[in-house]
């Protein structure tokens, strides 16, 4: 069973990272399309959302260290 709390937490976390990256909705959607072939986070399952957040974190970490 997917917990909505976990999903909401992951979406909030991804919002925060997207802001830190200064990505707009279009950049976020393009990335979702490229990595997961979906156009919105609500189309991801919990496992994919975790992966999305992890990928964003690694982009952010590279972005902040350069």
Tab-separated table of N, CA, C and O in Angstrom:
chain	number	residue	atom	x	y	z
A	1	UNK	N	0.854	-1.193	0.000
A	1	UNK	CA	0.000	0.000	0.000
A	1	UNK	C	0.889	1.241	0.000
A	1	UNK	O	1.813	1.336	0.801
A	2	UNK	N	0.582	2.150	-0.884
A	2	UNK	CA	1.344	3.392	-0.945
A	2	UNK	C	0.809	4.360	0.100
A	2	UNK	O	-0.392	4.566	0.206
A	3	UNK	N	1.704	4.915	0.875
A	3	UNK	CA	1.268	5.876	1.874
A	3	UNK	C	1.290	7.279	1.278
A	3	UNK	O	2.297	7.707	0.720
A	4	UNK	N	0.155	7.948	1.360
A	4	UNK	CA	0.070	9.304	0.827
A	4	UNK	C	1.019	10.254	1.534
A	4	UNK	O	1.535	11.180	0.924
A	5	UNK	N	1.236	10.014	2.837
A	5	UNK	CA	2.165	10.864	3.582
A	5	UNK	C	3.554	10.806	2.965
A	5	UNK	O	4.206	11.831	2.783
A	6	UNK	N	3.987	9.593	2.657
A	6	UNK	CA	5.319	9.417	2.075
A	6	UNK	C	5.392	10.119	0.724
A	6	UNK	O	6.354	10.807	0.422
A	7	UNK	N	4.344	9.944	-0.089
A	7	UNK	CA	4.298	10.585	-1.410
A	7	UNK	C	4.351	12.114	-1.249
A	7	UNK	O	5.115	12.778	-1.934
A	8	UNK	N	3.523	12.637	-0.334
A	8	UNK	CA	3.508	14.091	-0.121
A	8	UNK	C	4.862	14.594	0.345
A	8	UNK	O	5.319	15.653	-0.092
A	9	UNK	N	5.495	13.840	1.222
A	9	UNK	CA	6.825	14.213	1.709
A	9	UNK	C	7.820	14.257	0.551
A	9	UNK	O	8.611	15.198	0.433
A	10	UNK	N	7.766	13.250	-0.310
A	10	UNK	CA	8.687	13.191	-1.454
A	10	UNK	C	8.421	14.340	-2.423
A	10	UNK	O	9.357	14.949	-2.948
A	11	UNK	N	7.162	14.652	-2.658
A	11	UNK	CA	6.825	15.757	-3.563
A	11	UNK	C	7.301	17.082	-2.971
A	11	UNK	O	7.896	17.904	-3.665
A	12	UNK	N	7.074	17.258	-1.659
A	12	UNK	CA	7.555	18.481	-0.998
A	12	UNK	C	9.072	18.583	-1.077
A	12	UNK	O	9.622	19.656	-1.317
A	13	UNK	N	9.727	17.456	-0.872
A	13	UNK	CA	11.188	17.439	-0.937
A	13	UNK	C	11.662	17.786	-2.351
A	13	UNK	O	12.597	18.564	-2.524
A	14	UNK	N	10.991	17.227	-3.352
A	14	UNK	CA	11.389	17.541	-4.722
A	14	UNK	C	11.114	19.013	-5.041
A	14	UNK	O	11.911	19.657	-5.719
A	15	UNK	N	10.012	19.571	-4.518
A	15	UNK	CA	9.742	21.011	-4.703
A	15	UNK	C	10.904	21.850	-4.188
A	15	UNK	O	11.347	22.789	-4.840
A	16	UNK	N	11.361	21.492	-2.998
A	16	UNK	CA	12.445	22.243	-2.345
A	16	UNK	C	13.720	22.175	-3.193
A	16	UNK	O	14.376	23.190	-3.433
A	17	UNK	N	14.044	20.975	-3.671
A	17	UNK	CA	15.271	20.812	-4.461
A	17	UNK	C	15.136	21.540	-5.804
A	17	UNK	O	16.081	22.183	-6.262
A	18	UNK	N	13.955	21.463	-6.416
A	18	UNK	CA	13.740	22.163	-7.688
A	18	UNK	C	13.936	23.666	-7.498
A	18	UNK	O	14.529	24.332	-8.352
A	19	UNK	N	13.451	24.198	-6.364
A	19	UNK	CA	13.667	25.623	-6.062
A	19	UNK	C	15.150	25.931	-5.901
A	19	UNK	O	15.648	26.931	-6.410
A	20	UNK	N	15.860	25.026	-5.200
A	20	UNK	CA	17.298	25.228	-4.999
A	20	UNK	C	18.049	25.208	-6.332
A	20	UNK	O	19.054	25.896	-6.496
A	21	UNK	N	17.547	24.424	-7.271
A	21	UNK	CA	18.160	24.358	-8.606
A	21	UNK	C	17.692	25.508	-9.496
A	21	UNK	O	18.208	25.673	-10.601
A	22	UNK	N	16.689	26.258	-9.024
A	22	UNK	CA	16.061	27.331	-9.824
A	22	UNK	C	15.452	26.795	-11.113
A	22	UNK	O	15.479	27.469	-12.146
A	23	UNK	N	14.931	25.570	-11.044
A	23	UNK	CA	14.234	25.010	-12.197
A	23	UNK	C	12.789	25.474	-12.176
A	23	UNK	O	12.159	25.544	-11.122
A	24	UNK	N	12.249	25.749	-13.354
A	24	UNK	CA	10.815	26.053	-13.443
A	24	UNK	C	10.060	24.761	-13.773
A	24	UNK	O	10.654	23.696	-13.927
A	25	UNK	N	8.737	24.889	-13.853
A	25	UNK	CA	7.897	23.708	-14.122
A	25	UNK	C	8.287	23.000	-15.414
A	25	UNK	O	8.263	21.781	-15.492
A	26	UNK	N	8.641	23.787	-16.416
A	26	UNK	CA	8.962	23.202	-17.719
A	26	UNK	C	10.232	22.353	-17.614
A	26	UNK	O	10.279	21.229	-18.115
A	27	UNK	N	11.242	22.876	-16.927
A	27	UNK	CA	12.479	22.099	-16.758
A	27	UNK	C	12.211	20.820	-15.976
A	27	UNK	O	12.727	19.752	-16.320
A	28	UNK	N	11.401	20.932	-14.926
A	28	UNK	CA	11.051	19.754	-14.131
A	28	UNK	C	10.313	18.718	-14.958
A	28	UNK	O	10.612	17.521	-14.896
A	29	UNK	N	9.366	19.183	-15.761
A	29	UNK	CA	8.587	18.261	-16.614
A	29	UNK	C	9.452	17.610	-17.669
A	29	UNK	O	9.317	16.422	-17.955
A	30	UNK	N	10.341	18.412	-18.266
A	30	UNK	CA	11.242	17.856	-19.284
A	30	UNK	C	12.115	16.763	-18.691
A	30	UNK	O	12.359	15.734	-19.323
A	31	UNK	N	12.576	16.989	-17.465
A	31	UNK	CA	13.420	15.999	-16.796
A	31	UNK	C	12.614	14.728	-16.508
A	31	UNK	O	13.095	13.612	-16.737
A	32	UNK	N	11.375	14.908	-16.026
A	32	UNK	CA	10.496	13.751	-15.773
A	32	UNK	C	10.285	12.947	-17.054
A	32	UNK	O	10.306	11.721	-17.048
A	33	UNK	N	10.064	13.664	-18.153
A	33	UNK	CA	9.806	13.016	-19.437
A	33	UNK	C	11.032	12.212	-19.861
A	33	UNK	O	10.929	11.064	-20.283
A	34	UNK	N	12.203	12.847	-19.726
A	34	UNK	CA	13.448	12.213	-20.155
A	34	UNK	C	13.782	10.994	-19.290
A	34	UNK	O	14.149	9.941	-19.802
A	35	UNK	N	13.658	11.145	-17.969
A	35	UNK	CA	14.090	10.076	-17.054
A	35	UNK	C	13.039	8.986	-16.845
A	35	UNK	O	13.376	7.830	-16.654
A	36	UNK	N	11.758	9.384	-16.827
A	36	UNK	CA	10.704	8.433	-16.438
A	36	UNK	C	9.590	8.288	-17.472
A	36	UNK	O	8.664	7.513	-17.289
A	37	UNK	N	9.670	9.098	-18.528
A	37	UNK	CA	8.648	9.065	-19.576
A	37	UNK	C	7.240	9.369	-19.045
A	37	UNK	O	6.256	8.771	-19.485
A	38	UNK	N	7.153	10.281	-18.085
A	38	UNK	CA	5.859	10.782	-17.609
A	38	UNK	C	5.931	12.302	-17.617
A	38	UNK	O	7.020	12.877	-17.662
A	39	UNK	N	4.780	12.965	-17.556
A	39	UNK	CA	4.809	14.428	-17.618
A	39	UNK	C	4.524	15.088	-16.276
A	39	UNK	O	4.624	16.303	-16.162
A	40	UNK	N	4.186	14.280	-15.258
A	40	UNK	CA	3.906	14.871	-13.947
A	40	UNK	C	4.321	13.902	-12.846
A	40	UNK	O	4.273	12.683	-13.026
A	41	UNK	N	4.682	14.467	-11.701
A	41	UNK	CA	5.114	13.618	-10.583
A	41	UNK	C	4.006	12.703	-10.104
A	41	UNK	O	4.268	11.607	-9.645
A	42	UNK	N	2.772	13.137	-10.250
A	42	UNK	CA	1.652	12.290	-9.788
A	42	UNK	C	1.555	10.990	-10.595
A	42	UNK	O	0.905	10.045	-10.165
A	43	UNK	N	2.225	10.950	-11.747
A	43	UNK	CA	2.230	9.731	-12.563
A	43	UNK	C	3.319	8.747	-12.138
A	43	UNK	O	3.410	7.644	-12.676
A	44	UNK	N	4.156	9.149	-11.188
A	44	UNK	CA	5.208	8.258	-10.695
A	44	UNK	C	4.680	7.432	-9.524
A	44	UNK	O	3.870	7.921	-8.742
A	45	UNK	N	5.171	6.211	-9.401
A	45	UNK	CA	4.860	5.452	-8.186
A	45	UNK	C	5.858	5.855	-7.098
A	45	UNK	O	6.771	6.650	-7.334
A	46	UNK	N	5.683	5.300	-5.919
A	46	UNK	CA	6.515	5.720	-4.783
A	46	UNK	C	8.004	5.466	-5.041
A	46	UNK	O	8.846	6.325	-4.781
A	47	UNK	N	8.296	4.314	-5.585
A	47	UNK	CA	9.684	3.953	-5.878
A	47	UNK	C	10.306	4.937	-6.879
A	47	UNK	O	11.452	5.362	-6.720
A	48	UNK	N	9.540	5.296	-7.906
A	48	UNK	CA	10.036	6.241	-8.911
A	48	UNK	C	10.224	7.640	-8.310
A	48	UNK	O	11.171	8.338	-8.662
A	49	UNK	N	9.316	8.016	-7.410
A	49	UNK	CA	9.440	9.317	-6.746
A	49	UNK	C	10.717	9.369	-5.917
A	49	UNK	O	11.422	10.385	-5.925
A	50	UNK	N	11.012	8.281	-5.202
A	50	UNK	CA	12.251	8.208	-4.424
A	50	UNK	C	13.441	8.385	-5.370
A	50	UNK	O	14.368	9.152	-5.091
A	51	UNK	N	13.399	7.709	-6.494
A	51	UNK	CA	14.465	7.801	-7.482
A	51	UNK	C	14.577	9.230	-8.028
A	51	UNK	O	15.686	9.771	-8.178
A	52	UNK	N	13.439	9.858	-8.319
A	52	UNK	CA	13.403	11.236	-8.815
A	52	UNK	C	14.085	12.177	-7.815
A	52	UNK	O	14.951	12.979	-8.182
A	53	UNK	N	13.715	12.058	-6.539
A	53	UNK	CA	14.301	12.904	-5.494
A	53	UNK	C	15.813	12.646	-5.406
A	53	UNK	O	16.605	13.591	-5.318
A	54	UNK	N	16.217	11.384	-5.465
A	54	UNK	CA	17.651	11.051	-5.407
A	54	UNK	C	18.413	11.660	-6.578
A	54	UNK	O	19.508	12.195	-6.410
A	55	UNK	N	17.818	11.573	-7.768
A	55	UNK	CA	18.464	12.144	-8.965
A	55	UNK	C	18.583	13.658	-8.830
A	55	UNK	O	19.620	14.240	-9.161
A	56	UNK	N	17.508	14.287	-8.350
A	56	UNK	CA	17.546	15.746	-8.158
A	56	UNK	C	18.618	16.128	-7.144
A	56	UNK	O	19.340	17.112	-7.341
A	57	UNK	N	18.725	15.344	-6.065
A	57	UNK	CA	19.747	15.630	-5.045
A	57	UNK	C	21.134	15.558	-5.651
A	57	UNK	O	21.992	16.384	-5.359
A	58	UNK	N	21.366	14.570	-6.492
A	58	UNK	CA	22.701	14.432	-7.063
A	58	UNK	C	22.982	15.580	-8.039
A	58	UNK	O	24.101	16.090	-8.082
A	59	UNK	N	21.974	16.026	-8.782
A	59	UNK	CA	22.144	17.206	-9.647
A	59	UNK	C	22.433	18.437	-8.800
A	59	UNK	O	23.343	19.218	-9.079
A	60	UNK	N	21.675	18.584	-7.718
A	60	UNK	CA	21.868	19.737	-6.824
A	60	UNK	C	23.276	19.721	-6.234
A	60	UNK	O	23.941	20.749	-6.195
A	61	UNK	N	23.723	18.541	-5.800
A	61	UNK	CA	25.046	18.445	-5.184
A	61	UNK	C	26.148	18.814	-6.172
A	61	UNK	O	27.103	19.494	-5.826
A	62	UNK	N	25.986	18.376	-7.422
A	62	UNK	CA	26.967	18.737	-8.465
A	62	UNK	C	26.897	20.246	-8.718
A	62	UNK	O	27.927	20.902	-8.865
A	63	UNK	N	25.685	20.751	-8.777
A	63	UNK	CA	25.419	22.162	-9.056
A	63	UNK	C	26.035	23.050	-7.972
A	63	UNK	O	26.628	24.089	-8.275
A	64	UNK	N	25.928	22.617	-6.717
A	64	UNK	CA	26.412	23.432	-5.598
A	64	UNK	C	27.926	23.358	-5.438
A	64	UNK	O	28.529	24.255	-4.874
A	65	UNK	N	28.560	22.294	-5.939
A	65	UNK	CA	29.996	22.168	-5.752
A	65	UNK	C	30.778	22.760	-6.921
A	65	UNK	O	31.997	22.835	-6.868
A	66	UNK	N	30.097	23.190	-7.974
A	66	UNK	CA	30.797	23.749	-9.140
A	66	UNK	C	30.647	25.243	-9.203
A	66	UNK	O	29.732	25.822	-8.710
